Amino acid sequence: MPYVVTRSCCADASCVLACPVNCIHPAPGEPGFATAEMLYVDPLTCVDCGACATACPVDALKPHTALSGAELPFLELNATYYKDNPHADRTPMYVVPRRRALPAGELSVAVVGAGPAGLFAADELLRHPGVRVTVYDRLPTPYGLARAGVAPDHQDTKQVTQLFRTIESQPGFSYRLGVEVGTHLTHADLLREHHAVLYAVGAATDKRLGIEGEDLRGSVSATDFVAWYNGHPDHAHDDHVLDTERAVVIGNGNVALDVARILTADPEALARTDISDRALAALRDSRIREVVLLGRRGPAQAAFTLPELLALAAIEDVDVRVEGWPDGLDPAATEKTRLLARLAARTPVEGRRRIVLRFLTSPVRLTGDTSVRGLEITATALHTDEDGTVRARPTGETRALETGLVLRSVGYRARPVPGLPFDEDSATVPHEGGRVEPGVYVAGWIKRGPTGFIGTNKTCAHETVESLLDDFAAGRLTRPIRDGGSAGDGLSGSGSGSGGSGVGTTTDTLDVDAWHAIDRAERAAGEAQGRPRVKFTDAESLYRAAQATPAARG
């Protein structure tokens, strides 16, 4: 009875370490781990001990006899991986990195960014005795995209936050939440207070299309839309055009699929999640019946992962249609194209909401006076460059789609970090192994670009922390001016937060206990409604909840 990975898992490799027979791959250090959509269990080697399921922070592993009908395709998917990647050429079992024997004296590190990349970096640092880590974030709440990016109908993925709770409970860990570097303190302040500063600030903005009409009302970033329905304080109070029968998402990555699912989901099902109350109310009144996802290239080049497509195909009350199949593409070319071909063969059911995956289509311009009324699109044809890159070129055939809502989902982009170099082309901070210079480091999307999954940040953080510890051992780090403190200790305010819908203007500083008070209050509010939590989405509510503990300073 082999165990099976049943979704696009967090890939943090906890299961790899737990497995006593080395049957879960790719493992850290093996080819393909950094880019793998998920990990896979070898059904011929698995001994059915269940250790992997116990270790998995997102409950992605199940015995094959416990799979639901929607999960059965993952059984074949796990087995197929080992047909293409024989186990014999895999490396030995992943070994936990040894603890460092650090030079005498406590190492103090500031980590800027409390998302998965920052917390995995903190965890890697705290594995070594004698290290103190202070994690800064401009929001009053941690966890970054794990809290405000993962779709509310993916509650299993959000269970990774239990792992983060374990990290923040370690000795030597502290938070300074509600503190923005560049506003409340500077890069120089951090360097004076710590041996090193590690930036894990992610990629907070989206890429633009650069087409006419992009700034019309009803043309929005999928990044902002996701933040809206997830209750991010910066966007929880936004308004979006939902009084149109068709929405168009430009792009076909996992975020695009998330947006399409939420727009077509039964609001009563969403009411059992941690979706923002304001977004839920708006979706109850939504008139959207169709969501069209546009992809410039063909099905074989679709950006979404196979596990996310399998999840989409399993939805029972929404039709999924496929349009724009290239001439000559063999449906059996890949697992992804096989599934798309099966979706294309389905018979639509009258009256259902639908999601249309339209390939070989590119946006030309948005039309309307002050608001979006339509989108002009053009057909594309595929061409292969000499280096094998498949590109889409417009054919000149255009048509119009009537719509009042267009969401661009063509990728995230990082902002420059004050005081650090920045490469505009890649939108990353130049580095070598995570080292910008001795004392300054990067991890996560600001380091490698917006690629990978939650668990990818663990391997990324390990590399950066190794560089940092090498520098400390070699005496290349400057000793802090003041020992025993943390930058931001002197920040204080009225205790009421900014009082607005967003955050970032307050000078209150929240620590671990304050965050846990917020967490308890949100969970208690959720329990009363049969939900995981009810998120507080404005600064006033967040700071009021934090002050339920005397540890909140203000």
XYZ file of C-alpha atoms in Angstrom:
554
model
C 0.000 0.000 0.000
C 2.296 2.850 -1.171
C 1.858 6.390 0.008
C 1.140 9.009 -2.644
C 1.873 12.729 -2.915
C -1.537 14.145 -3.812
C -0.953 17.751 -4.725
C 1.587 20.408 -5.530
C 3.190 19.984 -2.126
C 5.203 22.555 -0.221
C 8.438 20.724 -1.220
C 10.168 21.552 2.065
C 11.659 18.012 2.058
C 10.461 17.050 5.550
C 9.097 13.829 4.064
C 12.446 13.071 2.392
C 14.194 13.217 5.739
C 11.526 11.106 7.448
C 11.500 8.304 4.859
C 13.600 5.353 6.100
C 14.017 3.776 2.637
C 14.876 6.848 0.529
C 11.836 6.508 -1.738
C 10.816 10.186 -2.062
C 12.440 12.269 -4.801
C 13.756 14.557 -6.096
C 15.528 15.350 -2.845
C 17.542 18.463 -1.993
C 20.822 18.355 -3.880
C 19.431 16.126 -6.631
C 18.835 17.295 -10.210
C 15.417 18.837 -10.615
C 14.645 19.489 -6.941
C 14.712 23.288 -7.302
C 12.276 23.236 -10.249
C 10.107 20.215 -9.369
C 6.363 20.878 -9.333
C 6.028 18.363 -6.497
C 7.827 15.419 -4.895
C 7.045 11.783 -5.738
C 6.881 8.495 -3.829
C 8.336 5.394 -5.515
C 5.536 2.797 -5.205
C 7.979 -0.110 -5.627
C 10.198 1.000 -2.741
C 7.661 2.439 -0.280
C 7.237 0.219 2.794
C 3.968 1.812 3.966
C 5.381 3.061 7.273
C 3.532 6.391 7.148
C 6.522 8.409 8.394
C 6.250 10.750 5.414
C 2.596 11.532 6.125
C 3.429 12.345 9.742
C 6.248 14.680 8.685
C 4.369 16.482 5.894
C 3.284 19.960 7.077
C 0.447 20.224 4.523
C -1.058 16.694 4.630
C -0.122 16.062 1.004
C 0.707 12.363 1.512
C -1.913 9.611 1.739
C -1.998 5.813 1.442
C -3.275 4.855 -2.000
C -6.332 3.146 -0.475
C -7.441 6.467 1.047
C -7.383 8.458 -2.196
C -10.582 10.160 -3.294
C -11.759 9.858 -6.891
C -10.281 13.261 -7.658
C -6.930 12.172 -6.182
C -6.572 8.850 -8.045
C -4.637 10.434 -10.974
C -1.832 11.222 -8.514
C -1.218 7.480 -8.020
C -0.227 7.122 -11.665
C 1.603 10.453 -11.604
C 3.866 9.307 -8.744
C 4.619 5.988 -10.456
C 5.263 7.610 -13.853
C 7.948 9.846 -12.383
C 10.048 6.782 -11.499
C 9.591 5.261 -14.957
C 11.176 8.413 -16.396
C 13.659 8.842 -13.517
C 14.890 5.412 -12.380
C 15.633 5.196 -8.663
C 19.054 3.627 -9.165
C 20.649 6.880 -10.268
C 19.376 8.885 -7.299
C 21.688 10.186 -4.580
C 21.774 8.834 -1.002
C 19.228 9.938 1.550
C 19.164 13.633 2.357
C 21.235 14.311 5.468
C 20.499 17.061 7.981
C 23.271 19.695 7.799
C 25.610 19.499 10.747
C 25.649 22.174 13.406
C 28.382 24.758 13.124
C 30.926 25.332 15.835
C 30.676 29.114 15.750
C 33.391 31.388 17.108
C 32.899 32.645 20.637
C 30.333 35.398 20.837
C 26.668 35.487 19.952
C 25.736 35.997 16.291
C 22.867 38.446 15.802
C 21.071 38.480 12.436
C 18.245 40.706 11.196
C 15.926 39.005 8.709
C 13.776 41.461 6.776
C 10.572 39.782 5.639
C 8.403 37.369 7.650
C 7.218 35.243 4.740
C 8.291 31.646 4.024
C 11.738 32.702 2.754
C 12.466 34.765 5.869
C 11.192 32.130 8.298
C 13.065 29.291 6.627
C 16.193 31.479 6.815
C 15.565 32.037 10.517
C 15.146 28.294 10.997
C 18.426 27.545 9.205
C 20.233 30.088 11.380
C 18.747 28.868 14.646
C 19.942 25.325 14.010
C 23.314 26.579 15.205
C 23.724 27.386 18.935
C 24.596 30.946 19.793
C 22.529 32.631 17.055
C 19.847 35.266 17.660
C 17.433 36.150 14.859
C 15.117 39.150 14.752
C 12.557 39.027 11.947
C 11.196 42.369 10.760
C 8.083 42.915 8.661
C 6.090 46.015 7.862
C 2.793 44.163 8.431
C 1.446 43.371 11.903
C 1.147 39.705 10.824
C 3.792 37.284 9.495
C 3.810 34.454 6.906
C 3.678 36.580 3.745
C 2.136 34.766 0.774
C 1.387 31.709 2.935
C -1.208 33.940 4.641
C -2.140 36.392 1.897
C -1.281 34.536 -1.321
C -2.440 30.927 -1.011
C -6.037 30.662 -2.230
C -8.645 30.229 0.533
C -9.891 26.978 -1.040
C -6.401 25.501 -0.514
C -6.581 25.268 3.276
C -4.368 22.178 3.266
C -1.496 24.188 1.789
C -1.954 26.797 4.508
C -1.162 24.157 7.118
C 2.491 24.955 6.467
C 1.957 27.825 8.903
C 2.033 25.234 11.699
C 5.661 24.680 10.762
C 6.245 28.430 10.963
C 4.750 28.455 14.466
C 7.374 25.892 15.464
C 10.144 28.047 13.992
C 9.035 31.184 15.829
C 8.886 29.317 19.157
C 12.617 28.523 19.095
C 14.966 30.157 21.612
C 16.763 33.091 20.042
C 13.843 34.005 17.737
C 12.033 37.348 17.959
C 9.669 39.427 15.831
C 9.523 43.159 15.158
C 6.249 43.364 13.241
C 4.682 46.574 12.013
C 8.145 47.991 11.277
C 9.054 49.056 7.753
C 12.696 49.269 6.763
C 13.125 52.544 4.923
C 10.346 54.243 6.909
C 10.821 53.467 10.608
C 14.477 52.509 10.374
C 17.155 52.220 7.716
C 19.484 49.607 6.313
C 22.302 51.385 8.173
C 20.337 51.104 11.448
C 20.090 47.345 11.007
C 23.786 47.013 10.277
C 24.606 48.934 13.460
C 22.419 46.620 15.557
C 23.275 43.233 14.030
C 26.228 41.319 12.675
C 24.340 40.736 9.422
C 21.133 41.628 7.591
C 19.341 39.066 5.417
C 16.655 40.417 3.078
C 13.775 38.093 2.202
C 11.344 40.742 0.963
C 9.856 38.784 -1.942
C 8.390 40.269 -5.098
C 5.612 42.635 -4.094
C 4.484 44.004 -7.463
C 3.311 42.517 -10.736
C 4.562 42.775 -14.301
C 2.586 45.053 -16.592
C 1.312 44.250 -20.065
C 2.311 47.526 -21.691
C -0.815 47.730 -23.845
C -3.372 50.468 -24.453
C -6.148 50.739 -21.877
C -4.272 48.942 -19.127
C -5.121 51.676 -16.603
C -8.886 51.682 -17.196
C -11.165 50.853 -14.270
C -11.713 47.107 -14.287
C -8.146 46.374 -15.395
C -6.314 45.153 -12.322
C -3.391 43.068 -11.234
C -4.110 39.485 -10.241
C -1.602 40.104 -7.447
C -3.855 42.808 -5.986
C -6.973 40.718 -6.579
C -5.502 37.779 -4.667
C -4.517 40.129 -1.841
C -8.113 41.432 -1.823
C -9.841 38.094 -1.365
C -7.195 36.986 1.131
C -7.714 40.040 3.344
C -4.298 41.671 2.954
C -4.526 45.019 4.793
C -3.218 46.926 1.758
C -6.034 45.661 -0.493
C -8.795 44.225 1.697
C -10.915 47.351 1.226
C -10.555 47.567 -2.551
C -13.581 47.339 -4.841
C -13.591 45.170 -7.970
C -15.929 45.034 -10.945
C -17.952 41.836 -10.613
C -21.136 43.011 -12.391
C -19.995 41.553 -15.717
C -20.742 38.091 -17.067
C -17.221 37.447 -18.315
C -13.850 38.029 -16.673
C -10.579 37.614 -18.552
C -7.306 36.573 -16.927
C -4.203 37.264 -19.016
C -1.781 34.478 -18.169
C -2.160 30.812 -17.304
C 0.060 30.137 -14.298
C -1.071 28.798 -10.934
C -2.147 32.253 -9.741
C -4.360 32.587 -12.832
C -5.999 29.244 -11.988
C -6.491 30.384 -8.384
C -8.276 33.540 -9.526
C -10.450 31.610 -11.979
C -11.484 29.086 -9.312
C -12.392 31.776 -6.783
C -14.417 33.760 -9.337
C -16.447 30.674 -10.302
C -16.670 28.969 -6.901
C -19.856 28.472 -4.912
C -19.820 31.298 -2.327
C -21.275 28.913 0.253
C -18.190 26.713 -0.090
C -15.927 29.758 0.227
C -17.848 30.773 3.355
C -16.231 27.812 5.132
C -12.726 29.146 4.465
C -10.703 32.116 5.705
C -11.584 34.295 2.706
C -12.024 37.986 3.474
C -15.567 38.824 4.611
C -15.664 41.796 2.250
C -14.594 39.661 -0.708
C -17.105 36.950 0.188
C -19.947 39.473 0.247
C -18.888 40.815 -3.155
C -18.632 37.314 -4.647
C -22.132 36.477 -3.406
C -23.421 39.328 -5.575
C -21.129 38.564 -8.531
C -22.632 38.207 -12.021
C -19.579 36.471 -13.473
C -20.446 33.251 -15.294
C -17.330 32.730 -17.389
C -13.618 33.232 -16.776
C -11.319 33.079 -19.807
C -7.592 32.483 -19.282
C -5.421 33.648 -22.171
C -2.092 32.018 -22.962
C 0.183 33.311 -25.737
C 1.702 29.898 -26.333
C 0.199 26.426 -26.614
C -0.964 23.757 -24.137
C 2.501 22.183 -23.969
C 3.943 25.499 -22.715
C 1.186 26.285 -20.190
C 2.652 27.813 -17.025
C 0.340 26.116 -14.529
C 1.572 22.940 -12.851
C 0.031 19.531 -13.450
C -1.166 19.158 -9.830
C -3.063 22.452 -10.070
C -4.595 21.374 -13.397
C -5.665 18.075 -11.833
C -7.336 20.006 -9.018
C -9.145 22.182 -11.568
C -10.295 19.145 -13.546
C -11.759 17.633 -10.358
C -14.194 20.513 -9.752
C -17.667 19.063 -10.268
C -19.910 22.110 -10.632
C -17.813 24.212 -13.053
C -17.164 23.376 -16.712
C -13.550 23.560 -17.890
C -13.135 24.126 -21.621
C -9.970 24.109 -23.734
C -9.586 26.209 -26.881
C -6.678 26.919 -29.223
C -5.076 23.502 -29.763
C -2.083 23.851 -32.127
C -2.006 21.853 -35.332
C 0.302 18.884 -35.033
C 0.432 18.752 -31.220
C 0.129 15.151 -30.055
C -2.272 15.054 -27.087
C -0.116 12.269 -25.607
C 3.038 14.431 -25.674
C 3.046 15.008 -21.908
C 0.905 14.294 -18.854
C -0.294 17.885 -19.034
C -1.377 17.728 -22.679
C -3.095 14.378 -22.085
C -5.193 15.895 -19.321
C -5.951 19.010 -21.362
C -7.070 16.826 -24.269
C -9.456 14.951 -21.959
C -10.847 18.263 -20.712
C -11.318 19.450 -24.300
C -13.373 16.322 -25.037
C -15.834 16.926 -22.192
C -19.409 17.887 -23.028
C -20.393 21.234 -21.450
C -23.348 21.232 -19.067
C -25.950 23.915 -19.693
C -26.231 26.504 -16.930
C -22.888 25.850 -15.253
C -20.260 28.484 -14.703
C -17.235 27.816 -16.860
C -13.508 28.342 -17.032
C -12.045 28.556 -20.534
C -8.353 27.796 -21.084
C -7.675 29.581 -24.370
C -4.241 29.072 -25.869
C -2.482 30.751 -28.804
C -4.043 34.090 -27.896
C -2.438 37.404 -26.996
C -4.007 40.675 -25.739
C -3.786 43.722 -28.016
C -5.610 46.489 -26.170
C -8.364 47.132 -23.647
C -11.306 49.193 -24.835
C -13.643 51.546 -23.022
C -13.945 55.205 -22.028
C -13.201 55.217 -18.308
C -13.903 51.541 -17.582
C -13.085 48.334 -19.399
C -15.777 47.333 -21.859
C -13.843 44.849 -23.920
C -10.516 43.295 -24.787
C -9.095 43.073 -28.293
C -7.141 39.856 -28.764
C -5.063 38.358 -31.541
C -4.306 34.794 -32.514
C -0.697 33.645 -32.290
C 1.367 30.941 -33.960
C 4.270 29.046 -32.434
C 7.849 29.291 -33.687
C 10.910 27.521 -32.326
C 14.175 29.451 -32.072
C 17.552 27.907 -32.816
C 18.113 27.393 -29.097
C 14.847 25.442 -28.800
C 12.821 28.238 -27.179
C 9.179 28.161 -28.277
C 7.820 31.634 -28.954
C 4.402 32.954 -29.953
C 4.043 35.485 -32.756
C 0.834 37.342 -33.673
C -0.854 36.171 -36.853
C -2.794 39.404 -37.419
C -6.170 37.760 -36.845
C -7.975 39.834 -34.203
C -11.315 39.710 -32.465
C -13.007 41.364 -29.500
C -14.070 39.862 -26.184
C -16.771 41.660 -24.224
C -15.762 41.965 -20.583
C -15.740 44.380 -17.678
C -12.922 42.769 -15.696
C -9.413 42.005 -16.959
C -6.801 40.649 -14.556
C -3.169 40.518 -15.616
C -1.345 37.492 -14.228
C 1.954 37.486 -16.086
C 4.328 37.276 -13.156
C 5.544 38.965 -9.991
C 8.294 41.556 -9.878
C 10.440 42.675 -6.954
C 11.080 46.282 -6.002
C 14.598 47.654 -5.422
C 15.779 47.400 -1.820
C 17.100 50.734 -0.504
C 20.842 50.524 0.010
C 21.309 47.377 -2.090
C 22.266 46.948 -5.765
C 19.429 45.929 -8.089
C 19.315 44.288 -11.498
C 16.399 45.787 -13.431
C 16.269 43.009 -16.023
C 15.866 40.150 -13.554
C 14.360 42.321 -10.775
C 16.695 40.683 -8.251
C 19.577 41.759 -6.037
C 22.906 40.577 -7.498
C 24.574 38.071 -5.196
C 26.892 35.092 -4.991
C 25.398 32.207 -3.070
C 23.036 34.676 -1.372
C 25.901 36.999 -0.357
C 25.563 40.580 -1.601
C 28.628 41.535 0.426
C 29.884 40.362 3.829
C 27.141 41.338 6.276
C 24.358 41.691 3.662
C 22.470 38.721 2.220
C 19.335 37.823 0.262
C 16.978 34.841 0.106
C 13.718 34.000 -1.639
C 12.310 35.806 -4.663
C 14.460 38.915 -4.206
C 17.415 36.523 -4.626
C 16.306 34.116 -7.356
C 13.231 35.727 -8.940
C 9.578 34.628 -8.544
C 10.079 30.897 -9.082
C 9.516 27.751 -7.066
C 7.135 26.797 -4.292
C 6.892 27.400 -0.553
C 9.379 24.670 0.262
C 11.837 25.847 -2.401
C 12.675 28.641 0.000
C 14.141 26.108 2.425
C 16.933 25.082 0.061
C 17.395 28.684 -1.018
C 17.711 29.815 2.617
C 20.184 27.048 3.421
C 22.555 28.261 0.698
C 22.367 31.859 1.902
C 22.842 30.948 5.561
C 25.898 28.868 4.692
C 27.428 31.966 3.062
C 26.573 34.073 6.107
C 28.050 31.584 8.557
C 31.191 31.266 6.435
C 31.649 35.030 6.681
C 31.088 35.018 10.442
C 33.569 32.179 10.954
C 36.132 34.024 8.823
C 35.743 37.231 10.856
C 34.319 39.206 7.935
C 31.284 40.524 9.851
C 31.318 43.728 11.889
C 30.345 43.408 15.542
C 27.130 45.298 16.425
C 27.510 48.651 18.150
C 25.005 47.632 20.801
C 24.764 44.055 22.056
C 21.536 42.567 23.359
C 19.147 44.885 21.565
C 17.327 44.914 18.294
C 16.782 47.728 15.878
C 13.312 49.029 16.434
C 13.330 48.652 20.213
C 12.934 52.375 20.527
C 9.915 52.527 18.245
C 6.680 53.228 19.991
C 3.419 54.867 19.228
C -0.039 55.547 20.517
C -0.896 51.867 20.653
C -3.747 52.229 18.195
C -1.973 51.562 14.912
C -2.465 53.718 11.866
C -6.233 53.501 12.089
C -6.648 53.239 8.325
C -7.376 50.370 5.972
C -3.713 49.803 5.239
C -0.581 49.518 7.318
C 2.920 50.846 7.303
C 2.417 54.274 8.885
C 2.259 53.068 12.482
C 5.255 53.120 14.797
C 3.917 50.316 17.028
C 6.157 47.259 17.295
C 4.629 43.823 17.761
C 6.512 40.767 19.008
C 5.795 37.025 18.983
C 3.298 37.212 21.840
C 1.415 40.040 20.152
C 1.158 38.049 16.910
C -0.063 35.009 18.828
C -2.755 37.182 20.430
C -3.915 38.231 16.933
C -3.850 34.599 15.823
C -5.951 33.459 18.802
C -8.505 36.199 18.246
C -8.864 35.381 14.528
C -9.230 31.674 15.239
C -11.795 32.291 17.939
C -13.841 34.466 15.581
C -13.588 31.737 12.951
C -14.614 28.953 15.325
C -17.833 30.803 16.092
C -18.674 30.679 12.350
C -17.353 27.205 11.532
C -14.318 28.628 9.716
C -10.536 28.252 10.184
C -10.271 31.940 11.106
C -11.808 35.324 10.401
C -8.997 37.632 9.410
C -8.691 41.150 10.746
C -8.033 43.256 7.674
C -7.413 46.750 9.043
C -4.663 48.084 11.258
C -6.992 49.179 14.054
C -8.477 45.683 14.500
C -5.076 44.005 14.249
C -3.466 46.232 16.865
C -6.467 45.992 19.157
C -6.224 42.188 19.064
C -2.466 42.376 19.654
C -2.989 44.471 22.784
C -4.885 41.605 24.379
C -1.437 40.638 25.631
C 0.802 42.948 27.662
C 3.700 41.944 25.389
C 2.433 44.280 22.686
C 4.334 47.555 22.992
C 2.885 50.888 22.123
